[in-house]
CSV table of C-alpha atoms (C1' of nucleotides) and ligand atoms in Angstrom, one decimal:
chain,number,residue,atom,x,y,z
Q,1078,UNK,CA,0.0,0.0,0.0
Q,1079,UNK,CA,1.6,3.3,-1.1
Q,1080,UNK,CA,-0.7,5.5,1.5
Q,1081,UNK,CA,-3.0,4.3,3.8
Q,1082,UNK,CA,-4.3,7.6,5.1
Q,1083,UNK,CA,-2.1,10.1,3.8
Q,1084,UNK,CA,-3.9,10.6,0.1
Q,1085,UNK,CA,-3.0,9.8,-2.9
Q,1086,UNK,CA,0.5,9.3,-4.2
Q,1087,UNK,CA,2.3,12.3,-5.3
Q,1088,UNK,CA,2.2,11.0,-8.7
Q,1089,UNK,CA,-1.6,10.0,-9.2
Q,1090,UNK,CA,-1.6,13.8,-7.5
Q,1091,UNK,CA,0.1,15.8,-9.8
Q,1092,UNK,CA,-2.2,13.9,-12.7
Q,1093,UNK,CA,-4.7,14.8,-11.0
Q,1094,UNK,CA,-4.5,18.5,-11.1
Q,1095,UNK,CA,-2.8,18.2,-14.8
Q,1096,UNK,CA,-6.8,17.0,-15.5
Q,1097,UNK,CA,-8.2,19.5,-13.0
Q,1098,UNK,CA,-6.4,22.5,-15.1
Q,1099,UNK,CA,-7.3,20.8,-18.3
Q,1100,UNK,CA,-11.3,21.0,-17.1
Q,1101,UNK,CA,-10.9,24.5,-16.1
Q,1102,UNK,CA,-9.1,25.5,-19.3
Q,1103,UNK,CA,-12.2,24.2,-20.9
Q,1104,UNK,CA,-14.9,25.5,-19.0
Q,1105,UNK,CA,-12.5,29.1,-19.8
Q,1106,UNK,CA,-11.1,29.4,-16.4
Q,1107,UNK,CA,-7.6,29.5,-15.2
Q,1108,UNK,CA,-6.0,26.8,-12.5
Q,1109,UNK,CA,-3.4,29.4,-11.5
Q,1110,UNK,CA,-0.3,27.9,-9.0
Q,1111,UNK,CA,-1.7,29.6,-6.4
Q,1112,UNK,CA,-5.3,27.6,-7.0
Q,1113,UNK,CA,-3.0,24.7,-7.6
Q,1114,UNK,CA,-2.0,24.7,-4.5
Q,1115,UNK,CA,-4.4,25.3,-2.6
Q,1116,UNK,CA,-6.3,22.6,-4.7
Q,1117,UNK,CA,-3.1,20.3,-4.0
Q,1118,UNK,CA,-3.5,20.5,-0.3
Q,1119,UNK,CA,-7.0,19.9,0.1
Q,1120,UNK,CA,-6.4,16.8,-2.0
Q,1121,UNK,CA,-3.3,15.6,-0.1
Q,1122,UNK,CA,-5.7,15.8,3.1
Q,1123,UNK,CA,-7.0,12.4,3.9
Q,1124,UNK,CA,-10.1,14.4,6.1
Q,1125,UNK,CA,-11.9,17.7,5.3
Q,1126,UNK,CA,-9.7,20.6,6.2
Q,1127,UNK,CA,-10.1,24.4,7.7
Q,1128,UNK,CA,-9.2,27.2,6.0
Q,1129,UNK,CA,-6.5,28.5,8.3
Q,1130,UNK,CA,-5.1,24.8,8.2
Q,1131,UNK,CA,-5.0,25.5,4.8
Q,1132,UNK,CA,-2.9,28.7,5.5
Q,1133,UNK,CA,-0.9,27.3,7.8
Q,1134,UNK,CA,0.6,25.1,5.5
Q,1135,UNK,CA,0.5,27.6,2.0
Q,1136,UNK,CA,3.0,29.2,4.0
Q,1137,UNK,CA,5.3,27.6,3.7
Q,1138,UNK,CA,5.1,28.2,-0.3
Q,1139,UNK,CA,4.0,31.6,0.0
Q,1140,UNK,CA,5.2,33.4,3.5
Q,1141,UNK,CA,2.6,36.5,3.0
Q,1142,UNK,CA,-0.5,34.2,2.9
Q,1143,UNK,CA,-3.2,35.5,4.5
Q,1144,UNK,CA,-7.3,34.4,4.9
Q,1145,UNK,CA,-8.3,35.7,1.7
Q,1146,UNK,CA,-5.8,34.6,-0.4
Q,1147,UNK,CA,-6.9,30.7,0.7
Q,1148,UNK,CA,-10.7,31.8,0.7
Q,1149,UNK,CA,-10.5,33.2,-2.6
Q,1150,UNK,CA,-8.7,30.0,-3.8
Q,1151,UNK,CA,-11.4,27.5,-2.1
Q,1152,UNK,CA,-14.3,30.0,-3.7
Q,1153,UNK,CA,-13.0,29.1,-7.2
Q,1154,UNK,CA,-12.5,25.9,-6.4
Q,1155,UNK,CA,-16.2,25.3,-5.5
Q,1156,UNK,CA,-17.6,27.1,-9.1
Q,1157,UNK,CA,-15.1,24.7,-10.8
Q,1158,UNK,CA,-16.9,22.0,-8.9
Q,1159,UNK,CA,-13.2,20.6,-8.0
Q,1160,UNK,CA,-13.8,21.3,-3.8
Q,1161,UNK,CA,-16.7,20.7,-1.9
Q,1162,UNK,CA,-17.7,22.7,1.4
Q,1163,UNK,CA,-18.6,20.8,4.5
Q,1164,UNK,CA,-20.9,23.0,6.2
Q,1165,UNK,CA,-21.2,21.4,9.5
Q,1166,UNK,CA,-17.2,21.2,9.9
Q,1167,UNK,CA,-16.8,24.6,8.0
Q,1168,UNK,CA,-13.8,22.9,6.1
Q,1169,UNK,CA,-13.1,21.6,2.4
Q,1170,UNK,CA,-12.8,18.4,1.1
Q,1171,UNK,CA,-11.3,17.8,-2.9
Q,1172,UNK,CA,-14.8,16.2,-5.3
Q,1173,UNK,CA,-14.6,12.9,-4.8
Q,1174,UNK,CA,-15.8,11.6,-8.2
Q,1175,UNK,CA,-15.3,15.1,-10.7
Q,1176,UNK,CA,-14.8,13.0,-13.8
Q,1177,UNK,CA,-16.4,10.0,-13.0
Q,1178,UNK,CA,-20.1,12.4,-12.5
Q,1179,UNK,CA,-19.1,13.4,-16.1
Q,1180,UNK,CA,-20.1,9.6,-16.9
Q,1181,UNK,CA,-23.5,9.1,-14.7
Q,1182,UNK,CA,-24.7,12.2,-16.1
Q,1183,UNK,CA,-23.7,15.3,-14.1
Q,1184,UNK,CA,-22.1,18.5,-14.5
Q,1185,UNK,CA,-19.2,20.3,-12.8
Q,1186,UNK,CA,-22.1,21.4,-10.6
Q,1187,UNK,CA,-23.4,18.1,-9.3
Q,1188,UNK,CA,-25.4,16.8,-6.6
Q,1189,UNK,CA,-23.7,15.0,-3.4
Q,1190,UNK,CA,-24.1,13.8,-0.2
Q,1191,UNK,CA,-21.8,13.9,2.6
Q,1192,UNK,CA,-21.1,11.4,5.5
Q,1193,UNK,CA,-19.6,12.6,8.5
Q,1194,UNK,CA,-17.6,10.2,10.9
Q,1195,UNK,CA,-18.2,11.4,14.4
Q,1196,UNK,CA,-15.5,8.9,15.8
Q,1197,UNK,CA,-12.8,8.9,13.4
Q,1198,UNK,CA,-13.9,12.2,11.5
Q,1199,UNK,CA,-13.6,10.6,8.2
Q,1200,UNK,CA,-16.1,11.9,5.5
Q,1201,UNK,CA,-17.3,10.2,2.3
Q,1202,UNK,CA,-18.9,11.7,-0.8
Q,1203,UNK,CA,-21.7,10.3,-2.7
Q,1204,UNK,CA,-24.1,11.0,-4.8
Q,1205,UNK,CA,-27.2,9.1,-4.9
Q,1206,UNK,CA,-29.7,10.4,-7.2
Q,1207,UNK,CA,-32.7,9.1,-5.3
Q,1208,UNK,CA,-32.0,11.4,-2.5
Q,1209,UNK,CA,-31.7,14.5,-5.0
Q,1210,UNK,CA,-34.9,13.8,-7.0
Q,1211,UNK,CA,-36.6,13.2,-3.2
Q,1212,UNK,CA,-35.2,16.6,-2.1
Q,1213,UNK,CA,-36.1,18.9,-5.2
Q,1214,UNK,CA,-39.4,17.2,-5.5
Q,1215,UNK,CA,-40.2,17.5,-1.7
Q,1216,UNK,CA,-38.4,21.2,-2.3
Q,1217,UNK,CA,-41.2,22.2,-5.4
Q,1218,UNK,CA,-43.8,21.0,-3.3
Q,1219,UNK,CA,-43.6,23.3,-1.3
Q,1220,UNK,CA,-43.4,25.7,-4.0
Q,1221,UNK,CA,-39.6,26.4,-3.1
Q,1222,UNK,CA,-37.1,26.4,-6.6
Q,1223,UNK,CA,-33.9,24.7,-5.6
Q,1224,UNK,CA,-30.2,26.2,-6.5
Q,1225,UNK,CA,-28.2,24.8,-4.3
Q,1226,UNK,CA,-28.8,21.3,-1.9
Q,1227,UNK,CA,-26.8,20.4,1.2
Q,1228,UNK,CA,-26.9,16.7,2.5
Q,1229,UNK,CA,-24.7,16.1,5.5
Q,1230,UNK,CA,-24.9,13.0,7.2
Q,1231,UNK,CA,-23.5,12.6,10.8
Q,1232,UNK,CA,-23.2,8.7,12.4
Q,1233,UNK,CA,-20.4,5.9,12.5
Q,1234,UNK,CA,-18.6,4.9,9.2
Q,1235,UNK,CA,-18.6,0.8,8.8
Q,1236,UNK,CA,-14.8,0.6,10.9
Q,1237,UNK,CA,-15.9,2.8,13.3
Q,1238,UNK,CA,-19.3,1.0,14.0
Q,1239,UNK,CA,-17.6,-2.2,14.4
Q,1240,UNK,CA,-14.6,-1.0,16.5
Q,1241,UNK,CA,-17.2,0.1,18.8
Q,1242,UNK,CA,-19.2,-3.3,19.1
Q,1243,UNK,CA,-15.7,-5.0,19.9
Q,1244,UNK,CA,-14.5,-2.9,22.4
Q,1245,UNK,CA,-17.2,-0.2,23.9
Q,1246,UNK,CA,-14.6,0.4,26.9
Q,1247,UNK,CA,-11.5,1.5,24.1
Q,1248,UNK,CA,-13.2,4.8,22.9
Q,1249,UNK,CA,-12.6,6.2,26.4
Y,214,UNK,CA,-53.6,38.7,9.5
Y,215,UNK,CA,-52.3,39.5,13.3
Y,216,UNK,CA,-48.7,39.6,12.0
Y,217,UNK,CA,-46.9,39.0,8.5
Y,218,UNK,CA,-43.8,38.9,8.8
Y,219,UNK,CA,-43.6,39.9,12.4
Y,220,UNK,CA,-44.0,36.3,14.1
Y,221,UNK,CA,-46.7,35.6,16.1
Y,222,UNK,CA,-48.7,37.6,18.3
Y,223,UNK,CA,-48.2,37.7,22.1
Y,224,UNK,CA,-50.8,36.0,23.0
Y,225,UNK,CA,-49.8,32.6,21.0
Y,226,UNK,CA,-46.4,33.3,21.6
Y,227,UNK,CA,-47.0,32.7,25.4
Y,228,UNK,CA,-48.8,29.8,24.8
Y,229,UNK,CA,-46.7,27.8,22.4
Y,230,UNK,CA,-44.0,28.6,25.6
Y,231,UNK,CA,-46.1,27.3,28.1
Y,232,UNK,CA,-46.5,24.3,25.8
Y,233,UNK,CA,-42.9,24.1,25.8
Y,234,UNK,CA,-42.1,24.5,29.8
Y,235,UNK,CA,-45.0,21.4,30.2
Y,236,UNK,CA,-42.8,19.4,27.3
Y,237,UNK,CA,-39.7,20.1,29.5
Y,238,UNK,CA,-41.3,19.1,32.6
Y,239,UNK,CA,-42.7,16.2,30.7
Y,240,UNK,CA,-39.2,15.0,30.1
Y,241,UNK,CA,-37.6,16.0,33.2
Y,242,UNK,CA,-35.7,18.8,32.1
Y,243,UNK,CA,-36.9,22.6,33.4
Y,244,UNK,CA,-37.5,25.6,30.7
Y,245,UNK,CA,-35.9,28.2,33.4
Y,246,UNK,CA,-36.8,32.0,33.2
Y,247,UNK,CA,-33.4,32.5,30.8
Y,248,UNK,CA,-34.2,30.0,27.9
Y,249,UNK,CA,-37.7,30.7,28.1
Y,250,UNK,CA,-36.5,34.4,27.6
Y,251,UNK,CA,-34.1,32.9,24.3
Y,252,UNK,CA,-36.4,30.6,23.2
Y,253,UNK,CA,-39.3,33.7,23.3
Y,254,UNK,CA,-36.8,35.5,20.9
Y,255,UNK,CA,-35.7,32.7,18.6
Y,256,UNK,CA,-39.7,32.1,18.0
Y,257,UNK,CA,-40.8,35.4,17.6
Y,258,UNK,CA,-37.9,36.4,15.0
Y,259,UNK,CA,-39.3,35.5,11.4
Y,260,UNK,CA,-36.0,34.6,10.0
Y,261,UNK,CA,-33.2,32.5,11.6
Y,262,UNK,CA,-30.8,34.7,14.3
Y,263,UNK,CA,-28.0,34.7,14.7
Y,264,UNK,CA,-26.7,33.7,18.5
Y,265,UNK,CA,-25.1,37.0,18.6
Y,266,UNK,CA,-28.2,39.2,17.5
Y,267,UNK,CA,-30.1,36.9,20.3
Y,268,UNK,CA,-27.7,38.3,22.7
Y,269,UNK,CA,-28.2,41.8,21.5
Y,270,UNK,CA,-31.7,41.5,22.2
Y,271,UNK,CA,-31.2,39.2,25.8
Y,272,UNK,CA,-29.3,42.0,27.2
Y,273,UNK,CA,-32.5,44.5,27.3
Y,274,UNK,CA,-33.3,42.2,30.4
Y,275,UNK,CA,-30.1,40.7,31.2
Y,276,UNK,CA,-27.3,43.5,30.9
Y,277,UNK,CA,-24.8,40.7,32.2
Y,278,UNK,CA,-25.5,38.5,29.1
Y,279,UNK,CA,-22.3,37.1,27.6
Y,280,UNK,CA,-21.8,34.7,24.5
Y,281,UNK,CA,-22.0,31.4,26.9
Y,282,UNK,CA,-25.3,32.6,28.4
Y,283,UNK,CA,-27.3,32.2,24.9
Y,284,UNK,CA,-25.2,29.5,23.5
Y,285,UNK,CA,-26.5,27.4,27.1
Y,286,UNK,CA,-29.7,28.1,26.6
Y,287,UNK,CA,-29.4,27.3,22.6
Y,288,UNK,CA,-28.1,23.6,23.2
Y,289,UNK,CA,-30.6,23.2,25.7
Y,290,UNK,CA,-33.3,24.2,23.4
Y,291,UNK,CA,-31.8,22.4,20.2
Y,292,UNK,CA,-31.7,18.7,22.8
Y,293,UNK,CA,-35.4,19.6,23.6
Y,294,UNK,CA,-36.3,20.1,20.2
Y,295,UNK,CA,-37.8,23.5,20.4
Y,296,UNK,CA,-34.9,24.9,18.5
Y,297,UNK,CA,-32.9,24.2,15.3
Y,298,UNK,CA,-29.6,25.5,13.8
Y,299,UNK,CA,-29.4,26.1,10.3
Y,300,UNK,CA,-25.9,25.5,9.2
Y,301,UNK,CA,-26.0,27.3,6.0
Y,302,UNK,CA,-26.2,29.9,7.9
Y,303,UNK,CA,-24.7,29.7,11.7
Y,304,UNK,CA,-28.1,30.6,12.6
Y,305,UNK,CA,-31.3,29.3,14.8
Y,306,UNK,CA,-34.8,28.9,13.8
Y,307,UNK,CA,-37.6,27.4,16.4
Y,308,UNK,CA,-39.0,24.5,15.2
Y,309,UNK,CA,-42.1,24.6,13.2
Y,310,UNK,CA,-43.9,22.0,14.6
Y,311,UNK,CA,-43.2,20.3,17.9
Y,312,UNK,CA,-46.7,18.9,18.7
Y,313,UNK,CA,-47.5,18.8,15.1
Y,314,UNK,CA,-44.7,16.0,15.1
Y,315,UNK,CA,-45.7,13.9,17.8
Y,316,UNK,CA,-49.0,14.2,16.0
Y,317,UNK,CA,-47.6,12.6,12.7
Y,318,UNK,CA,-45.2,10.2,15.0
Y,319,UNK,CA,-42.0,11.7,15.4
Y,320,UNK,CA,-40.2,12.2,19.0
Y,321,UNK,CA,-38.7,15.9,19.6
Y,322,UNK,CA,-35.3,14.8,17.6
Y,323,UNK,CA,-37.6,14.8,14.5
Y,324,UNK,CA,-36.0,14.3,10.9
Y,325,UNK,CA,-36.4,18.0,9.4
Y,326,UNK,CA,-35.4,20.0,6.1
Y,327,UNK,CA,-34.8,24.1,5.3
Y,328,UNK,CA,-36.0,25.6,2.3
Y,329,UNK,CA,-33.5,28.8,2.5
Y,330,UNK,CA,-34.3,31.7,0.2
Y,331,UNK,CA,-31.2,33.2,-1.1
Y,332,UNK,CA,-33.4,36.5,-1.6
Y,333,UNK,CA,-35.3,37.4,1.1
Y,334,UNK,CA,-34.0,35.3,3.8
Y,335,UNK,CA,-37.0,33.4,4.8
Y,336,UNK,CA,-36.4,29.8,5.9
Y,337,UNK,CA,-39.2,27.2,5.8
Y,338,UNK,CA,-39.1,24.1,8.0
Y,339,UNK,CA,-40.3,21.3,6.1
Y,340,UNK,CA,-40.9,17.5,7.9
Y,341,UNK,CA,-41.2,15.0,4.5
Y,342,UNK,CA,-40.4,11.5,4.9
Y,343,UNK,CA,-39.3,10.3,1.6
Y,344,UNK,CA,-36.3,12.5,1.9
Y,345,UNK,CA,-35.3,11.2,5.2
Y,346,UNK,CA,-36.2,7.4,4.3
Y,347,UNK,CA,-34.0,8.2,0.6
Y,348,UNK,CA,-30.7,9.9,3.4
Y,349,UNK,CA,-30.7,6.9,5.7
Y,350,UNK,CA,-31.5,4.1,2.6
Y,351,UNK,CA,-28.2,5.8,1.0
Y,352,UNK,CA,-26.0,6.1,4.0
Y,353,UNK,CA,-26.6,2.0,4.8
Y,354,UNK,CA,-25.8,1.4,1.7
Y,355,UNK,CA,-22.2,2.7,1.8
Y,356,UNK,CA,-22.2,0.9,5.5
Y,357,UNK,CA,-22.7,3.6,6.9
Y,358,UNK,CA,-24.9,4.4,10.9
Y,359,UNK,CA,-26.6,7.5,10.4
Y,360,UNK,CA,-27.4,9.5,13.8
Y,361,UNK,CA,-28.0,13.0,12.8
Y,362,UNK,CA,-29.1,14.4,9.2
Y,363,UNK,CA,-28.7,17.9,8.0
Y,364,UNK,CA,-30.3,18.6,5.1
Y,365,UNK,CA,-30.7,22.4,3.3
Y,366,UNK,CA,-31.7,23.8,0.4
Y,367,UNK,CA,-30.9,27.0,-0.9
Y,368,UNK,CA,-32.9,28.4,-3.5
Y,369,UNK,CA,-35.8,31.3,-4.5
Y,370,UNK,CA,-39.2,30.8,-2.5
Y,371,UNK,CA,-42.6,31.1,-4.2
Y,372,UNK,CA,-42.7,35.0,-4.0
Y,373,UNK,CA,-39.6,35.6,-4.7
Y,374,UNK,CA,-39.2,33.9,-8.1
Y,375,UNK,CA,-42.6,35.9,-8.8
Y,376,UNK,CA,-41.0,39.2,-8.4
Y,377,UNK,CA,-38.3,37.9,-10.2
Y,378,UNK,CA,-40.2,37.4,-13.3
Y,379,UNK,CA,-42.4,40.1,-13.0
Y,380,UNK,CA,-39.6,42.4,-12.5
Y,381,UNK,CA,-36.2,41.0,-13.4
Y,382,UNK,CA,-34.3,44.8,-12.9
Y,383,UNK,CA,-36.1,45.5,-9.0
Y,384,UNK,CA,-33.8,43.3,-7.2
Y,385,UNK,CA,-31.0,45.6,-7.5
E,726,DC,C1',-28.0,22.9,61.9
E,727,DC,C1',-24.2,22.3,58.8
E,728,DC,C1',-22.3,20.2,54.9
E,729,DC,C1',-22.3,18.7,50.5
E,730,DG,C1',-23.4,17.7,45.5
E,731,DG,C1',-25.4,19.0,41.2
E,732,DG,C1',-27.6,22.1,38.0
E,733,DA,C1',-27.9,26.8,36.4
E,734,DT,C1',-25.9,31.1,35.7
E,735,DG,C1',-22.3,35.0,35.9
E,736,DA,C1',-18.1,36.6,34.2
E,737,DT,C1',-13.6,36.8,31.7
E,738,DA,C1',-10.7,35.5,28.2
E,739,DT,C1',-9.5,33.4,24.1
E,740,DG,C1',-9.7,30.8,19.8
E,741,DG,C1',-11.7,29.9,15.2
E,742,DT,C1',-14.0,31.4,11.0
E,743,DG,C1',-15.1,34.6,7.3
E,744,DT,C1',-15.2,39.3,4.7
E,745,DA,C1',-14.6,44.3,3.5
E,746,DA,C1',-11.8,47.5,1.4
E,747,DC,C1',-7.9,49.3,-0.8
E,748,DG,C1',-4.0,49.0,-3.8
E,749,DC,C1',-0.7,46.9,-7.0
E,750,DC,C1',0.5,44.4,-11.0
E,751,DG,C1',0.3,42.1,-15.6
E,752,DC,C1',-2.0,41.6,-19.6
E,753,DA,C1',-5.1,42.3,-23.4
E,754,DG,C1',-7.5,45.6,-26.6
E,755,DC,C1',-8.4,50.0,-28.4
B,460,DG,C1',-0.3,55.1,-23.8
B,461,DC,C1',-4.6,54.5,-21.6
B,462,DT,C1',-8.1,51.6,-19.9
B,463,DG,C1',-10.5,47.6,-18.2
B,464,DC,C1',-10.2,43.4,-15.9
B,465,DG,C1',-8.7,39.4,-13.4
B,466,DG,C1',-5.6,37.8,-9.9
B,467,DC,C1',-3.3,38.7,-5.9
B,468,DG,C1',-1.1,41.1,-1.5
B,469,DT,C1',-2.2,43.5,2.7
B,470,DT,C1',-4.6,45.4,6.5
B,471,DA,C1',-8.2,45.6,9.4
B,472,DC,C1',-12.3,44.1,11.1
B,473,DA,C1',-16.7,41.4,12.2
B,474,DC,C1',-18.8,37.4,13.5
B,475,DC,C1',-19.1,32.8,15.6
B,476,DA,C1',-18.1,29.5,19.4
B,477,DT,C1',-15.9,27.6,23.5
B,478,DA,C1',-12.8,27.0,27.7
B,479,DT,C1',-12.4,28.1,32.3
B,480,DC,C1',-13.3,29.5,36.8
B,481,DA,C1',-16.5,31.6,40.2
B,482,DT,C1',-21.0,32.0,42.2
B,483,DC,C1',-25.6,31.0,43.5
B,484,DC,C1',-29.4,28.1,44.7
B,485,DC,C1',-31.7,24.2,46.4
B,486,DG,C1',-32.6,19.6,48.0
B,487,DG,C1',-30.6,15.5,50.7
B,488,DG,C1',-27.8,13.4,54.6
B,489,DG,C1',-25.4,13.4,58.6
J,183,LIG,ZN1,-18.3,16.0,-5.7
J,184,LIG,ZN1,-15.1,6.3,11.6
J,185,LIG,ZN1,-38.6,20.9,13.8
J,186,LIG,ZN1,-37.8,34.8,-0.7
DNA sequence: CCCCGGGATGATATGGTGTAACGCCGCAGC
DNA sequence: GCTGCGGCGTTACACCATATCATCCCGGGG
């Protein structure tokens, strides 16, 4: 195993944001190195991450970083559909899937779901169309006309769930 | 109409907080003069507030209010069920229905949704089942336990998109 | 009566999160 | 060259949330 919880290999990285630019390019944006960073880190971090965590370490590239140069980063990272906000954490996670939603269908604007490890803190993305069509049509029901739909599931990830039935008494 | 957009009148307001103190007592917990005062606030605001602006408005009869003083009384109100925090926006809206739950079986941690207009500012609790059946049918089938769901939408509400249309250039 | 424990509140301090506002620079395009 | 615009640096500030310790009250035992 290259990296068990330290992200992906600097390699399968870099390619990563190589595609990422490539997507921006063609949507006529720009993936500058300062959004390449930015984007780098968020994908290098195994869990979601703060924006001053962020900071802390974009220092170390660029010494006069400050909040708005990271906020400004993560804000066109989330129209380029590349970052995701967790709003219950308030921190970023990279898109889990931004090619692979290409294939079922969606846009660089796509509907997801997030679920939120309380033990462990680890935080999958999915995107599950049921819950989507359930929410907009429960949404126009109500006479309401969706933009924007935030899912966020809190509870025990499958490990986590069983670590727990094994040993209660090891948490504490 | 007794009050548009100005909550309800006194007279209700009193009695959904007697309601309220008897649901406490009914569980064993005690709606004390300080988070009936919050919770009297949080209900009678018709847009979520912020815990801040609730302080602003606790100090008329508390001049010793501090930040921990409202955020006490919130969590206390959010366990009982009498209060909810919209993430979105790191604000608190009482719940639209506490007996109206019970009524269609659902204890005071009732599954709930926000319709959040991006316009105006009004935020509509919604209770619909499919949606919460489609979140927790998702999350077991990525092995996942769910506990807590938050689910938001952001979007226009019905009379906003009509003043849209009728009048594209008014909003600014 | 005194002591003690727990729950609620008062009070102070601090940390975490997010944005406004201004200015500079580089790069088209006229 | 001037201008417009996007990206970025820099400063300052506003808002949100919690840690920590002290105090008060009130019911239960000794
Ligand atoms: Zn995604
Ligand atoms: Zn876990
Ligand atoms: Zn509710
Ligand atoms: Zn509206």
């Amino acid at each position: 195993m290259a990296g068990t919880t330290t992200g992906p290999g600097e390699a399968a990285l870099e390619a990563a944001l190589d595609r990422a630019a490539a997507g921006c390019l063609a949507r006529g944006a720009q993936l500058t190195e300062l959004r390449r960073q930015v984007l780098k880190l968020v994908l290098a971090s195994p869990h979601p991450v703060g924006a001053y965590a962020l900071l802390d370490q974009l220092r170390a590239a660029r010494p006069g970083a400050a909040p708005p140069t990271v906020y400004r980063a993560l804000d066109f990272l989330q129209e380029q559909g590349l970052v995701h906000r967790v709003e219950r954490l308030n921190a970023f996670v990279g898109c889990a899937g931004p090619e692979a939603h290409h294939h079922c269908g969606h846009g660089h604007d796509h509907p997801h779901q997030f679920l939120i490890c309380g033990s462990c803190g680890a935080t999958a993305e999915i995107c599950d169309d049921r819950v989507a069509a359930a929410v907009a049509d429960a949404a126009r029901a109500a006479g309401f006309f969706p933009v924007r739909t935030t899912v966020e599931v809190e509870g025990r990830c499958a490990a986590c769930a069983a670590m727990t039935q094994a040993a209660p008494a090891a948490v504490r």
